[in-house]
XYZ file of C-alpha atoms in Angstrom:
743
model
C -1.976 -17.539 -29.275
C 0.200 -19.234 -31.889
C 0.644 -17.446 -35.162
C -0.938 -19.138 -38.196
C 0.793 -19.104 -41.535
C -0.802 -18.721 -44.901
C -0.869 -21.729 -47.170
C 0.958 -19.621 -49.759
C 3.702 -18.547 -47.363
C 6.505 -21.144 -47.594
C 8.344 -21.666 -44.335
C 11.216 -23.910 -43.455
C 10.239 -26.644 -41.032
C 8.055 -24.681 -38.639
C 8.154 -27.416 -36.019
C 7.168 -25.184 -33.129
C 3.749 -23.812 -32.372
C 4.887 -20.829 -30.369
C 5.005 -17.201 -31.273
C 8.210 -15.781 -32.650
C 10.181 -13.698 -30.185
C 10.182 -9.938 -30.652
C 12.487 -8.669 -33.345
C 15.046 -7.435 -30.840
C 14.678 -10.146 -28.225
C 17.941 -10.777 -26.344
C 19.068 -13.832 -28.431
C 18.181 -12.142 -31.718
C 19.859 -8.891 -30.685
C 22.965 -10.760 -29.499
C 23.185 -12.589 -32.816
C 22.749 -9.295 -34.691
C 25.615 -7.739 -32.703
C 27.808 -10.779 -33.321
C 27.112 -10.688 -37.055
C 28.013 -6.999 -37.236
C 31.222 -7.639 -35.298
C 32.109 -10.555 -37.581
C 31.679 -8.487 -40.706
C 33.706 -5.601 -39.297
C 36.547 -7.947 -38.336
C 36.460 -9.682 -41.699
C 36.478 -6.383 -43.583
C 39.406 -5.215 -41.417
C 41.294 -8.465 -42.192
C 40.709 -8.138 -45.939
C 41.593 -4.423 -45.816
C 44.923 -5.210 -44.136
C 45.742 -7.651 -46.924
C 44.533 -5.295 -49.650
C 46.474 -2.324 -48.318
C 49.727 -4.254 -47.819
C 51.326 -3.219 -51.144
C 51.100 0.461 -50.180
C 53.918 2.321 -48.437
C 51.552 3.566 -45.724
C 50.623 -0.038 -44.877
C 54.294 -1.003 -44.631
C 54.908 1.938 -42.328
C 51.920 0.938 -40.168
C 53.210 -2.656 -39.967
C 56.672 -1.477 -38.896
C 55.177 0.693 -36.169
C 52.889 -2.124 -35.043
C 55.676 -4.692 -34.792
C 57.973 -2.170 -33.113
C 55.399 -1.420 -30.430
C 54.860 -5.139 -29.700
C 58.484 -6.248 -29.962
C 58.946 -6.160 -26.181
C 56.079 -8.591 -25.492
C 56.463 -12.290 -24.741
C 55.556 -13.230 -28.306
C 57.813 -10.642 -29.949
C 57.542 -9.709 -33.619
C 56.016 -13.068 -34.532
C 53.155 -12.535 -32.113
C 52.467 -9.006 -33.350
C 52.323 -10.072 -37.006
C 50.216 -13.128 -36.138
C 47.781 -10.913 -34.230
C 47.544 -8.446 -37.115
C 47.233 -10.863 -40.051
C 45.841 -14.079 -38.516
C 44.154 -12.826 -35.360
C 41.123 -11.307 -37.137
C 40.101 -14.514 -38.926
C 40.452 -16.522 -35.700
C 38.352 -13.906 -33.894
C 35.726 -14.188 -36.647
C 35.678 -17.956 -36.047
C 35.123 -17.409 -32.308
C 32.237 -15.020 -32.975
C 30.765 -17.417 -35.547
C 30.770 -20.175 -32.935
C 28.893 -17.947 -30.497
C 26.399 -16.898 -33.185
C 25.657 -20.485 -34.234
C 25.182 -21.575 -30.625
C 22.793 -18.684 -29.951
C 20.898 -19.317 -33.200
C 20.343 -23.010 -32.511
C 18.173 -25.126 -34.789
C 14.905 -23.201 -34.342
C 16.417 -20.080 -35.870
C 17.113 -22.025 -39.044
C 13.708 -23.666 -39.047
C 11.845 -20.370 -38.890
C 13.732 -18.782 -41.776
C 11.548 -18.190 -44.795
C 11.801 -16.934 -48.335
C 10.610 -13.580 -49.594
C 6.922 -13.218 -50.387
C 7.669 -11.570 -53.741
C 9.971 -13.024 -56.429
C 13.339 -11.312 -56.617
C 16.852 -11.939 -57.864
C 19.584 -13.115 -55.497
C 23.295 -12.707 -56.104
C 24.082 -16.263 -55.004
C 21.557 -17.921 -57.335
C 21.789 -15.709 -60.439
C 24.260 -17.221 -62.959
C 26.454 -14.656 -64.712
C 29.005 -16.853 -66.472
C 27.850 -20.237 -67.763
C 30.765 -21.257 -69.982
C 34.513 -21.036 -69.618
C 37.250 -22.192 -67.256
C 35.295 -21.286 -64.111
C 32.175 -23.242 -65.042
C 28.886 -21.753 -63.862
C 29.571 -18.586 -61.855
C 26.914 -16.748 -59.867
C 26.792 -12.987 -59.483
C 28.203 -13.208 -55.940
C 31.053 -15.453 -57.099
C 31.759 -13.123 -60.013
C 32.129 -10.202 -57.606
C 34.588 -12.273 -55.538
C 36.639 -13.161 -58.617
C 36.775 -9.508 -59.651
C 37.989 -8.482 -56.187
C 40.860 -10.993 -56.303
C 41.827 -9.894 -59.826
C 41.745 -6.269 -58.693
C 43.997 -7.122 -55.759
C 46.538 -8.827 -58.044
C 46.625 -5.836 -60.389
C 46.837 -3.368 -57.511
C 49.536 -5.383 -55.727
C 51.692 -5.654 -58.847
C 51.299 -1.929 -59.476
C 51.981 -0.916 -55.855
C 54.976 -3.195 -55.396
C 56.445 -2.146 -58.749
C 56.375 1.486 -57.624
C 58.082 0.510 -54.376
C 60.749 -1.441 -56.288
C 61.491 1.504 -58.563
C 61.762 3.857 -55.581
C 64.055 1.404 -53.823
C 66.291 1.113 -56.877
C 66.691 4.866 -57.035
C 67.447 5.094 -53.302
C 70.059 2.308 -53.389
C 71.790 3.822 -56.440
C 72.285 0.428 -58.055
C 74.683 0.398 -61.056
C 72.834 0.330 -64.357
C 74.277 -3.076 -65.354
C 72.830 -4.650 -62.183
C 69.470 -2.918 -62.177
C 67.793 -5.672 -64.197
C 69.012 -8.411 -61.846
C 68.065 -6.484 -58.707
C 64.654 -5.715 -60.207
C 64.113 -9.422 -60.894
C 64.970 -10.327 -57.296
C 62.779 -7.563 -55.886
C 59.895 -8.654 -58.147
C 60.374 -12.227 -56.986
C 60.227 -11.045 -53.377
C 57.020 -9.090 -54.002
C 55.289 -12.022 -55.757
C 56.213 -14.174 -52.774
C 54.427 -11.681 -50.505
C 51.337 -11.705 -52.747
C 51.365 -15.509 -52.688
C 51.412 -15.480 -48.877
C 48.290 -13.315 -48.800
C 46.495 -15.790 -51.059
C 47.786 -18.653 -48.926
C 45.941 -17.079 -45.988
C 42.683 -17.759 -47.877
C 43.619 -21.037 -49.588
C 42.889 -23.455 -46.730
C 39.675 -21.817 -45.505
C 37.344 -23.344 -48.157
C 38.543 -26.921 -47.534
C 37.987 -26.788 -43.787
C 35.005 -29.130 -44.085
C 33.462 -28.550 -40.682
C 34.368 -24.867 -40.614
C 32.147 -22.523 -38.647
C 33.091 -19.856 -41.192
C 31.397 -21.819 -43.968
C 28.431 -22.628 -41.735
C 27.765 -19.054 -40.699
C 27.393 -17.940 -44.335
C 25.840 -21.270 -45.379
C 28.383 -22.234 -48.024
C 28.490 -26.041 -48.274
C 31.796 -27.818 -48.597
C 31.179 -29.056 -52.142
C 30.668 -25.472 -53.287
C 33.603 -24.153 -51.254
C 35.862 -26.728 -52.935
C 35.494 -24.773 -56.182
C 36.850 -21.691 -54.438
C 39.810 -23.705 -53.173
C 40.496 -24.843 -56.743
C 40.357 -21.280 -58.060
C 42.548 -19.970 -55.254
C 44.936 -22.899 -55.711
C 45.496 -22.068 -59.374
C 46.030 -18.389 -58.585
C 48.304 -19.038 -55.588
C 50.529 -21.494 -57.440
C 50.742 -19.183 -60.448
C 51.958 -16.373 -58.169
C 54.429 -18.641 -56.333
C 55.716 -19.961 -59.673
C 56.453 -16.398 -60.760
C 58.113 -15.832 -57.376
C 60.498 -18.740 -57.927
C 60.985 -18.062 -61.635
C 62.157 -14.486 -61.118
C 64.737 -15.638 -58.583
C 65.956 -18.489 -60.800
C 66.439 -16.140 -63.741
C 68.289 -13.595 -61.584
C 70.566 -16.270 -60.094
C 71.188 -17.757 -63.517
C 72.237 -14.399 -64.924
C 74.703 -14.029 -62.058
C 76.119 -17.521 -62.619
C 75.307 -18.811 -59.122
C 72.098 -20.747 -59.737
C 73.060 -24.044 -58.087
C 74.754 -22.303 -55.162
C 71.653 -20.241 -54.387
C 69.266 -23.180 -54.767
C 71.211 -25.221 -52.191
C 71.562 -22.274 -49.788
C 70.126 -22.971 -46.324
C 71.088 -19.980 -44.199
C 70.208 -19.617 -40.534
C 69.483 -15.913 -40.560
C 67.173 -14.785 -43.327
C 65.227 -16.733 -45.915
C 66.452 -20.310 -46.507
C 66.383 -21.055 -50.243
C 66.465 -24.872 -50.318
C 63.304 -25.340 -48.200
C 61.602 -22.860 -50.499
C 62.625 -24.894 -53.554
C 61.296 -28.081 -51.914
C 58.024 -26.360 -50.990
C 57.624 -24.972 -54.510
C 58.309 -28.361 -56.115
C 55.697 -29.999 -53.869
C 53.229 -27.268 -54.778
C 53.934 -27.617 -58.500
C 53.424 -31.368 -58.331
C 50.068 -30.876 -56.599
C 49.131 -28.176 -59.104
C 49.933 -30.183 -62.234
C 48.147 -33.321 -61.046
C 45.092 -31.289 -60.013
C 44.516 -29.952 -63.528
C 41.219 -31.243 -64.881
C 42.566 -33.539 -67.658
C 44.977 -35.254 -65.247
C 42.624 -35.358 -62.268
C 39.740 -36.964 -64.148
C 41.858 -39.629 -65.837
C 44.267 -40.317 -62.964
C 42.304 -39.591 -59.798
C 44.554 -41.758 -57.615
C 47.614 -39.824 -58.800
C 45.847 -36.562 -57.958
C 44.745 -37.842 -54.560
C 48.117 -39.168 -53.442
C 50.152 -36.189 -54.663
C 47.748 -33.825 -52.916
C 48.904 -35.253 -49.598
C 52.101 -33.310 -50.273
C 50.338 -30.297 -48.773
C 52.053 -31.293 -45.520
C 55.469 -30.975 -47.187
C 54.362 -27.743 -48.843
C 53.304 -26.105 -45.566
C 56.182 -27.307 -43.372
C 58.913 -26.351 -45.834
C 57.167 -23.049 -46.474
C 57.585 -22.300 -42.753
C 61.249 -23.380 -42.934
C 61.719 -21.165 -45.971
C 60.369 -17.872 -44.599
C 60.628 -18.313 -40.826
C 58.043 -17.942 -38.108
C 57.115 -14.265 -38.299
C 56.583 -14.200 -42.084
C 54.741 -17.537 -42.032
C 52.381 -16.149 -39.376
C 50.819 -13.933 -42.086
C 49.092 -17.020 -43.547
C 48.985 -19.111 -40.373
C 45.398 -18.322 -39.324
C 43.666 -20.157 -42.162
C 46.165 -23.009 -42.047
C 45.653 -23.423 -38.296
C 41.868 -23.645 -38.694
C 42.429 -26.339 -41.308
C 44.742 -28.277 -38.951
C 42.103 -28.098 -36.209
C 39.454 -29.442 -38.570
C 41.769 -32.094 -40.011
C 42.541 -33.601 -36.602
C 38.835 -33.772 -35.764
C 38.149 -35.541 -39.061
C 41.013 -37.923 -38.354
C 39.448 -38.865 -35.015
C 36.025 -39.379 -36.598
C 37.236 -41.430 -39.539
C 39.231 -43.989 -37.513
C 36.051 -45.925 -36.718
C 34.805 -48.670 -39.021
C 31.079 -48.436 -39.703
C 28.578 -51.254 -40.078
C 27.244 -51.711 -43.598
C 23.583 -52.570 -43.034
C 22.964 -53.514 -46.647
C 24.810 -53.462 -49.945
C 22.753 -53.698 -53.132
C 24.023 -53.920 -56.694
C 21.475 -52.506 -59.137
C 21.241 -53.809 -62.737
C 22.718 -50.604 -64.176
C 25.969 -51.067 -62.260
C 25.063 -48.718 -59.421
C 25.703 -49.767 -55.832
C 23.552 -48.726 -52.890
C 25.224 -48.796 -49.476
C 23.312 -48.266 -46.248
C 25.345 -47.397 -43.149
C 24.470 -47.529 -39.480
C 24.405 -44.162 -37.730
C 23.460 -43.007 -34.236
C 20.121 -41.189 -33.879
C 21.836 -38.044 -32.592
C 23.944 -37.592 -35.742
C 22.134 -34.878 -37.704
C 22.206 -34.322 -41.452
C 19.885 -33.115 -44.198
C 18.956 -34.238 -47.693
C 21.667 -32.035 -49.242
C 24.522 -33.590 -47.280
C 27.710 -35.276 -48.484
C 29.763 -37.989 -46.838
C 33.321 -39.124 -47.527
C 33.703 -42.869 -47.824
C 36.714 -45.136 -47.413
C 36.590 -48.871 -48.194
C 39.655 -50.434 -46.642
C 39.632 -53.478 -48.926
C 40.119 -51.050 -51.833
C 42.467 -48.460 -50.332
C 43.581 -47.320 -46.886
C 44.224 -43.781 -48.079
C 41.537 -42.892 -50.607
C 38.420 -41.040 -49.512
C 35.678 -40.362 -52.045
C 32.753 -37.907 -51.646
C 29.177 -39.042 -52.259
C 25.878 -37.246 -51.805
C 23.388 -38.987 -49.558
C 20.386 -40.613 -51.228
C 18.298 -40.846 -48.062
C 16.335 -38.262 -46.145
C 16.937 -37.856 -42.406
C 13.211 -38.595 -42.082
C 13.667 -42.050 -43.642
C 15.007 -43.285 -40.326
C 17.152 -42.134 -37.440
C 19.493 -45.116 -37.510
C 20.775 -45.269 -41.054
C 22.073 -43.209 -43.963
C 22.439 -44.393 -47.562
C 24.429 -43.481 -50.673
C 24.196 -44.472 -54.336
C 27.510 -45.074 -56.104
C 27.886 -45.452 -59.858
C 30.850 -47.187 -61.478
C 32.936 -44.379 -62.987
C 36.514 -45.464 -62.293
C 38.787 -48.132 -60.915
C 37.831 -47.606 -57.261
C 34.075 -47.779 -57.876
C 34.526 -50.776 -60.207
C 36.309 -52.677 -57.444
C 33.566 -51.746 -54.997
C 30.872 -53.089 -57.319
C 32.873 -56.275 -57.786
C 33.068 -56.761 -54.020
C 29.338 -56.212 -53.589
C 28.545 -58.559 -56.494
C 30.743 -61.237 -54.918
C 28.798 -60.816 -51.683
C 25.502 -61.249 -53.536
C 26.784 -64.379 -55.274
C 27.929 -65.808 -51.969
C 24.502 -65.119 -50.478
C 22.823 -67.033 -53.282
C 25.110 -70.031 -52.891
C 25.443 -70.203 -49.154
C 23.813 -67.797 -46.717
C 26.065 -68.936 -43.897
C 29.181 -68.247 -45.936
C 27.742 -64.871 -46.798
C 27.256 -64.027 -43.140
C 30.823 -65.030 -42.344
C 32.439 -62.933 -45.060
C 30.038 -59.976 -45.141
C 32.140 -57.524 -43.199
C 35.409 -58.787 -44.623
C 34.282 -57.787 -48.130
C 33.243 -54.228 -47.232
C 34.976 -52.566 -44.294
C 33.868 -48.943 -44.428
C 34.814 -45.744 -42.667
C 32.615 -42.700 -43.086
C 33.518 -39.062 -42.578
C 30.819 -36.460 -42.319
C 28.094 -35.668 -43.089
C 28.806 -32.203 -44.452
C 26.639 -29.868 -46.452
C 24.297 -26.912 -46.294
C 23.466 -25.589 -42.875
C 20.046 -24.764 -44.291
C 18.018 -27.272 -46.369
C 17.277 -24.625 -48.979
C 15.109 -26.936 -51.091
C 12.388 -26.421 -48.479
C 12.424 -22.648 -48.922
C 10.966 -22.851 -52.439
C 7.287 -23.461 -53.064
C 8.170 -24.409 -56.642
C 11.058 -26.672 -57.570
C 12.699 -27.912 -60.754
C 15.089 -30.783 -60.058
C 17.465 -31.592 -62.920
C 19.771 -34.602 -62.876
C 22.073 -36.426 -65.230
C 22.782 -40.116 -64.587
C 23.729 -40.840 -60.997
C 23.044 -37.169 -60.226
C 19.521 -38.336 -59.375
C 20.877 -39.604 -56.039
C 20.630 -36.348 -54.009
C 17.356 -35.508 -55.734
C 15.883 -38.752 -54.416
C 16.843 -37.602 -50.919
C 15.163 -34.248 -51.564
C 11.990 -35.935 -52.828
C 11.943 -38.289 -49.861
C 12.344 -35.314 -47.541
C 9.436 -33.488 -49.153
C 7.191 -36.569 -49.178
C 7.792 -37.207 -45.487
C 6.998 -33.596 -44.630
C 3.902 -33.683 -46.841
C 2.716 -36.732 -44.948
C 3.227 -34.815 -41.695
C 1.146 -31.925 -43.043
C 3.844 -29.273 -42.861
C 2.786 -26.030 -44.633
C 6.372 -25.300 -45.692
C 6.787 -28.114 -48.200
C 7.041 -27.262 -51.918
C 3.824 -27.849 -53.811
C 4.960 -27.931 -57.441
C 7.901 -30.177 -58.337
C 9.181 -31.006 -61.787
C 11.927 -33.645 -62.019
C 13.985 -33.820 -65.214
C 16.290 -36.814 -65.433
C 18.568 -37.489 -68.415
C 20.105 -40.967 -68.701
C 21.990 -42.764 -71.441
C 20.168 -46.102 -71.348
C 16.982 -47.408 -69.797
C 18.856 -49.874 -67.590
C 19.463 -46.924 -65.238
C 15.743 -46.608 -64.497
C 15.822 -48.897 -61.415
C 17.686 -46.135 -59.555
C 14.507 -44.078 -59.650
C 12.529 -46.855 -58.010
C 14.721 -47.030 -54.944
C 12.286 -44.294 -53.837
C 8.774 -45.624 -53.140
C 6.742 -42.436 -53.013
C 3.428 -44.132 -52.293
C 4.728 -45.998 -49.262
C 6.253 -42.829 -47.819
C 3.194 -40.642 -48.305
C -0.086 -42.313 -49.339
C -2.364 -40.018 -51.368
C 0.506 -37.536 -51.787
C -0.871 -36.562 -55.224
C -3.749 -34.812 -53.475
C -1.302 -32.464 -51.726
C 1.680 -32.345 -54.075
C 1.969 -31.717 -57.804
C 4.875 -34.009 -58.716
C 5.863 -34.741 -62.300
C 8.867 -36.744 -63.503
C 10.245 -36.500 -67.049
C 12.861 -39.095 -68.003
C 14.976 -38.657 -71.140
C 16.751 -41.783 -72.429
C 19.240 -40.217 -74.822
C 20.901 -43.262 -76.443
C 17.835 -45.387 -77.142
C 15.357 -44.442 -79.836
C 12.626 -46.832 -78.688
C 11.494 -48.398 -75.409
C 13.041 -51.796 -74.657
C 10.945 -54.852 -75.447
C 10.771 -55.776 -71.771
C 10.062 -52.291 -70.580
C 7.915 -53.521 -67.734
C 10.823 -55.055 -65.886
C 12.459 -51.658 -65.451
C 9.448 -50.349 -63.623
C 9.639 -52.978 -60.973
C 10.820 -51.511 -57.698
C 13.846 -52.925 -55.921
C 13.294 -53.408 -52.221
C 15.966 -53.892 -49.588
C 15.414 -54.399 -45.894
C 17.077 -51.768 -43.725
C 17.344 -52.975 -40.130
C 20.074 -51.460 -37.974
C 22.040 -54.124 -36.110
C 21.656 -54.282 -32.366
C 25.431 -54.591 -32.003
C 28.240 -53.119 -34.027
C 29.824 -49.794 -34.845
C 27.922 -46.749 -36.047
C 29.129 -43.549 -37.617
C 30.894 -41.215 -35.219
C 29.172 -38.021 -34.130
C 32.530 -36.231 -33.968
C 32.064 -33.886 -36.879
C 32.596 -30.149 -37.113
C 29.031 -29.569 -38.326
C 27.588 -31.536 -35.400
C 27.283 -30.358 -31.799
C 28.060 -26.637 -31.997
C 28.961 -26.267 -28.331
C 31.518 -29.067 -28.293
C 32.987 -28.207 -31.692
C 33.238 -24.569 -30.591
C 34.968 -25.487 -27.345
C 37.364 -27.683 -29.329
C 38.339 -24.816 -31.653
C 38.695 -22.243 -28.882
C 40.712 -24.526 -26.585
C 43.043 -25.483 -29.469
C 43.721 -21.813 -30.295
C 44.288 -20.919 -26.637
C 46.559 -23.951 -26.322
C 48.601 -22.684 -29.257
C 49.008 -19.301 -27.543
C 50.093 -21.022 -24.316
C 52.622 -23.281 -26.065
C 54.133 -20.360 -27.983
C 54.477 -18.333 -24.769
C 56.117 -21.238 -22.939
C 58.431 -21.834 -25.878
C 59.510 -18.191 -25.973
C 59.959 -17.902 -22.199
C 61.757 -21.167 -21.490
C 63.519 -22.034 -24.754
C 63.838 -19.463 -27.526
C 64.707 -16.370 -25.480
C 67.016 -17.999 -22.856
C 69.010 -19.823 -25.535
C 68.937 -16.823 -27.898
C 67.663 -18.870 -30.855
C 67.661 -16.654 -33.937
C 67.599 -19.191 -36.765
C 64.632 -18.325 -38.972
C 64.035 -21.796 -40.355
C 64.254 -23.423 -36.926
C 61.818 -20.956 -35.387
C 59.488 -21.607 -38.322
C 59.672 -25.335 -37.577
C 58.896 -24.708 -33.898
C 55.957 -22.508 -34.910
C 54.409 -25.242 -37.052
C 55.181 -27.817 -34.350
C 53.233 -25.750 -31.819
C 50.266 -25.627 -34.191
C 50.122 -29.425 -34.434
C 50.952 -29.997 -30.754
C 48.276 -27.606 -29.479
C 45.551 -29.421 -31.423
C 46.644 -32.799 -30.031
C 47.521 -31.787 -26.448
C 44.710 -29.316 -25.815
C 42.103 -30.237 -28.415
C 42.492 -33.999 -27.983
C 41.023 -34.143 -24.448
C 38.058 -32.036 -25.601
C 37.368 -34.543 -28.365
C 37.528 -37.388 -25.867
C 35.080 -35.648 -23.515
C 32.861 -34.844 -26.493
C 32.847 -38.545 -27.403
C 31.859 -39.550 -23.858
C 29.128 -36.913 -23.768
C 27.605 -38.045 -27.061
C 27.644 -41.675 -25.913
C 25.680 -40.683 -22.817
C 23.193 -38.661 -24.872
C 22.830 -41.584 -27.271
C 21.954 -43.963 -24.418
C 19.311 -41.540 -23.152
C 17.774 -41.197 -26.640
C 17.794 -44.950 -27.205
C 16.016 -45.497 -23.883
C 13.404 -42.915 -24.836
C 12.940 -44.534 -28.267
C 12.522 -47.951 -26.659
C 9.738 -46.633 -24.434
C 8.121 -44.965 -27.427
C 8.243 -48.213 -29.430
C 6.484 -50.042 -26.591
C 3.653 -47.527 -26.722
C 3.377 -47.729 -30.514
C 3.067 -51.496 -30.479
C -0.455 -51.167 -29.061
C -1.597 -49.394 -32.222
C 0.210 -51.709 -34.630
C -2.955 -53.608 -35.492
C -4.842 -50.450 -36.369
C -1.972 -49.193 -38.513
C -1.764 -52.455 -40.431
C -5.463 -52.257 -41.263
C -5.077 -48.693 -42.458
C -2.053 -49.590 -44.580
C -4.046 -52.303 -46.322
C -6.595 -49.708 -47.368
C -3.972 -47.695 -49.280
C -4.268 -48.326 -53.023
C -1.028 -49.431 -54.663
C -1.946 -48.895 -58.298
C -1.221 -45.165 -58.409
C 2.225 -43.965 -59.419
C 4.116 -40.740 -59.943
C 3.084 -38.775 -63.014
C 5.891 -39.861 -65.313
C 6.735 -39.119 -68.944
C 9.317 -41.077 -70.923
C 11.218 -39.632 -73.908
C 13.536 -41.769 -76.018
C 16.290 -40.641 -78.362
C 16.197 -37.003 -77.326
C 17.665 -34.603 -74.782
C 15.754 -32.137 -72.603
C 14.916 -28.894 -74.380
C 15.340 -26.553 -71.433
C 14.137 -23.489 -73.292
C 10.853 -25.196 -74.080
C 10.536 -26.676 -70.588
C 11.307 -23.464 -68.723
C 9.029 -21.387 -70.958
C 6.185 -23.814 -70.322
C 6.823 -23.683 -66.586
C 6.865 -19.871 -66.678
C 3.444 -19.777 -68.299
C 2.039 -22.390 -65.941
C 3.413 -21.284 -62.557
C 3.394 -17.517 -63.078
C 5.099 -14.831 -60.995
C 6.814 -16.959 -58.338
C 10.275 -17.929 -57.106
C 11.392 -21.217 -58.655
C 14.296 -23.105 -57.172
C 16.319 -24.971 -59.781
C 18.610 -27.642 -58.344
C 21.006 -29.345 -60.743
C 23.183 -32.376 -60.137
C 25.084 -33.738 -63.101
C 27.974 -33.155 -65.500
C 29.317 -29.706 -66.319
C 27.568 -29.604 -69.715
C 24.194 -30.188 -68.054
C 24.845 -27.521 -65.438
C 25.924 -25.076 -68.112
C 22.787 -25.696 -70.202
C 20.443 -25.245 -67.250
C 22.293 -22.163 -65.960
C 22.206 -20.592 -69.410
C 18.441 -21.035 -69.606
C 17.942 -19.703 -66.065
C 19.918 -16.607 -66.991
C 18.034 -16.197 -70.256
C 14.623 -16.505 -68.608
C 15.552 -14.092 -65.815
C 16.934 -11.445 -68.166
C 13.673 -11.288 -70.088
C 11.575 -11.458 -66.940
C 8.254 -9.635 -67.122
C 5.896 -8.630 -64.362
C 4.088 -11.973 -64.513
C 7.084 -14.250 -65.076
C 8.914 -16.259 -62.419
C 12.472 -15.865 -61.157
C 14.620 -18.969 -61.601
C 17.181 -19.513 -58.833
C 20.059 -21.706 -60.000
C 21.583 -24.048 -57.406
C 24.296 -26.562 -58.250
C 24.619 -29.676 -56.135
C 27.553 -31.345 -57.840
C 30.824 -32.362 -56.216
C 33.599 -32.233 -58.805
C 36.967 -33.210 -57.310
């Protein structure tokens, strides 16, 4: 007999009506074992890095490399296995765990019955250079700071011991100490480099297994980037000062030796890194986004010349994370080559553009997803992230985004769409002829949370600033669709707080027609919307026109190109096979290179072997991973044809009941609207709002989802922290979740 759930027990999409398997059923037990193994491997990997500054760790590394020096892969293979092998093994286990878990495992996950704090949703820091920082993120930051302090201390002790053993003359001790310090900071930088590329691997199984979405992981990449470049800058600075004091600065900079570290490639790599670092600073990035974007493509120069600088066996310390990024980057390249049909392009009065793209039914996403968009008429290189404004339940064949004019790229896009609208008004035939020439789009993604966490909260507060309402519309649409289907997991109390500058932004809200999605939803859902118009003291004279909904027909074309299903967060089996085959291909290429080229010809040049190492990384992804991607593409096309045939048969059956449905639709009253309050000339008082909610909703978990500028996030996080710290036995727990992508 199927288990029944209480109406007060929020579940996540309980689509099945079967009993849960026993706690230690084979799939569940296998996943539990895999998770334990993943954590043990990850802890071992971090411990190796953390212990590296100690003398015992150096002794262990020497013994390890000595024992493996006679193998096919030599010292490079032993170091790669020790420092990069664990993270690749974690990726393999994560693939297996995700495949075993499947979708049902995610759907049956539920929140705790009793309100409690969570490290990932409890804000600790709300102001400062890091922005809003949760308790879990704060612990991570502290661990990295501790490692820096420990590494500097440990390596300084080693340097002092080395100076005493070498019996360096007193007049040269300062110079030797500078060079040794520079060497040690270079080693610390390599350890951070091992982590740097992991957060920006958009389709990474590592991010999926711990449910960290890409937009949130990007923050960690930014933090690690600042720290890594600071360490590498010290590394180069110490050497420059030492060489300058010896009077051989230019000679050392231009040095490109075969055996040992090559200085000139290191200088080139450091300069590329510094250029990326400077242009990524917030004041430069926000004012000159194109400069930031183009200079950040220098990461290729940075990585390749880093390998030339240190050689293959030293570079292999950080190669694991970089290799996973290369694997993901090639998959994204294959997906993004396709141009996607733009079903509709609408320019709203407030200057916001709505684009609706054609997608195949078997491309999965959720309301919290992001896509990266390229418009070739605007730029062949620029990709911009946008949160989706549609729910996957809105339709299987399309996905939509809302784009506000905030810079040069978005202004050009709006101009193109406006030109299309003008052409349609003047001559529909001309419009049809130039439609696709005005907007030629490529879409990468979707990416986002593995788990639609907004469905795990029975009570929700959605806070948005300006165009930040876009993902919240997708969340509301998701909830309304599920309410219509009678799912017991859907949140029941929802408060939407939207702050806008002027009332001409109100039409964005009416791109969501709640009544048409779920008639009589107010009987099942307590939904309230509060809109704050901050720069207008009174309602406009023609206020009624802003409340008029904007409708656009969304009809997927029968012919044309849809979004590609080749995405790392898509089919877990194929994406897992792609990763595993690419890694095995790399091992095969390195073995063949050692057996038939490096060893027979006695190649000992460090920089050249570093170049071959990087070349094998790229070649393995193309030679071994490429065919997997092609087979994946063929498989998905076959699955798509099967699903389309099934949908066609289903549509034929539904046509018989079309008359009945039309009669029922006519009976739905259209005069009811969302409970909405308008406030002019004021900003939201979050202390007052949250206190009122606490008294009204009582001792429950409340999910707070914020999408907007940093000041808005900071204000909401501060109030969440304040309310939680003075929590009583009958007060709720506010869980802060940011859904903002700040590049």
